[in-house]
């Protein structure tokens, strides 16, 4: 199933705004770039953070306890 949904809405000031909604995944999801590099992004409040590799295991153990 898709975990994201994007839509464009018209704002009062006449500009278009893209709204992206992300659902919580039941398992860790890594982004693989075209060059083969893997990234692991996490949400921290209203921000998205590229988590350093040394923090992956701790984050996954804390947030995906059923794995």
Short mmCIF file of C-alpha atoms in Angstrom, two decimals:
data_model
loop_
_atom_site.label_atom_id
_atom_site.label_comp_id
_atom_site.label_asym_id
_atom_site.label_seq_id
_atom_site.Cartn_x
_atom_site.Cartn_y
_atom_site.Cartn_z
CA UNK A 1 0.00 0.00 0.00
CA UNK A 2 1.13 3.53 -0.65
CA UNK A 3 2.29 5.45 2.39
CA UNK A 4 2.11 8.89 0.80
CA UNK A 5 -0.55 11.06 -0.79
CA UNK A 6 0.09 14.38 -2.51
CA UNK A 7 -2.42 16.94 -3.70
CA UNK A 8 -2.36 20.49 -5.00
CA UNK A 9 -4.72 23.06 -3.48
CA UNK A 10 -5.28 26.69 -4.35
CA UNK A 11 -4.43 29.06 -1.54
CA UNK A 12 -6.37 32.26 -0.81
CA UNK A 13 -3.55 34.40 -2.18
CA UNK A 14 -3.86 32.75 -5.60
CA UNK A 15 -0.81 30.51 -5.23
CA UNK A 16 -0.91 26.73 -5.41
CA UNK A 17 0.26 24.68 -2.44
CA UNK A 18 1.31 21.03 -2.51
CA UNK A 19 0.16 19.06 0.53
CA UNK A 20 1.97 15.77 1.16
CA UNK A 21 0.53 13.39 3.73
CA UNK A 22 2.69 10.50 4.97
CA UNK A 23 1.34 7.50 6.82
CA UNK A 24 3.37 5.68 9.43
CA UNK A 25 5.06 2.55 8.11
CA UNK A 26 4.93 -0.73 10.00
CA UNK A 27 8.54 -1.45 9.03
CA UNK A 28 11.67 0.60 8.29
CA UNK A 29 11.83 1.99 4.75
CA UNK A 30 15.12 3.00 3.14
CA UNK A 31 15.45 5.26 0.10
CA UNK A 32 17.93 4.00 -2.46
CA UNK A 33 19.35 6.74 -4.65
CA UNK A 34 20.33 6.20 -8.31
CA UNK A 35 24.00 5.90 -7.28
CA UNK A 36 23.12 3.01 -4.91
CA UNK A 37 23.47 5.09 -1.75
CA UNK A 38 20.81 4.31 0.85
CA UNK A 39 19.17 6.95 3.05
CA UNK A 40 16.97 6.56 6.12
CA UNK A 41 14.72 9.54 6.82
CA UNK A 42 12.72 10.04 10.02
CA UNK A 43 10.19 12.61 11.18
CA UNK A 44 11.11 14.76 14.17
CA UNK A 45 8.23 17.09 14.93
CA UNK A 46 7.48 19.11 11.79
CA UNK A 47 10.86 18.27 10.21
CA UNK A 48 12.34 15.39 8.23
CA UNK A 49 15.84 14.29 9.23
CA UNK A 50 18.36 12.18 7.31
CA UNK A 51 19.38 9.83 10.11
CA UNK A 52 23.12 8.99 10.20
CA UNK A 53 23.86 5.26 9.70
CA UNK A 54 25.21 4.85 13.24
CA UNK A 55 21.74 5.78 14.59
CA UNK A 56 19.69 3.43 12.37
CA UNK A 57 19.72 0.38 14.64
CA UNK A 58 18.78 2.29 17.80
CA UNK A 59 15.91 4.11 16.03
CA UNK A 60 14.58 0.90 14.45
CA UNK A 61 14.71 -1.01 17.77
CA UNK A 62 12.86 1.82 19.53
CA UNK A 63 10.17 2.50 16.90
CA UNK A 64 9.61 -0.94 15.33
CA UNK A 65 9.49 -3.22 18.39
CA UNK A 66 7.50 -5.93 16.60
CA UNK A 67 10.33 -6.64 14.14
#
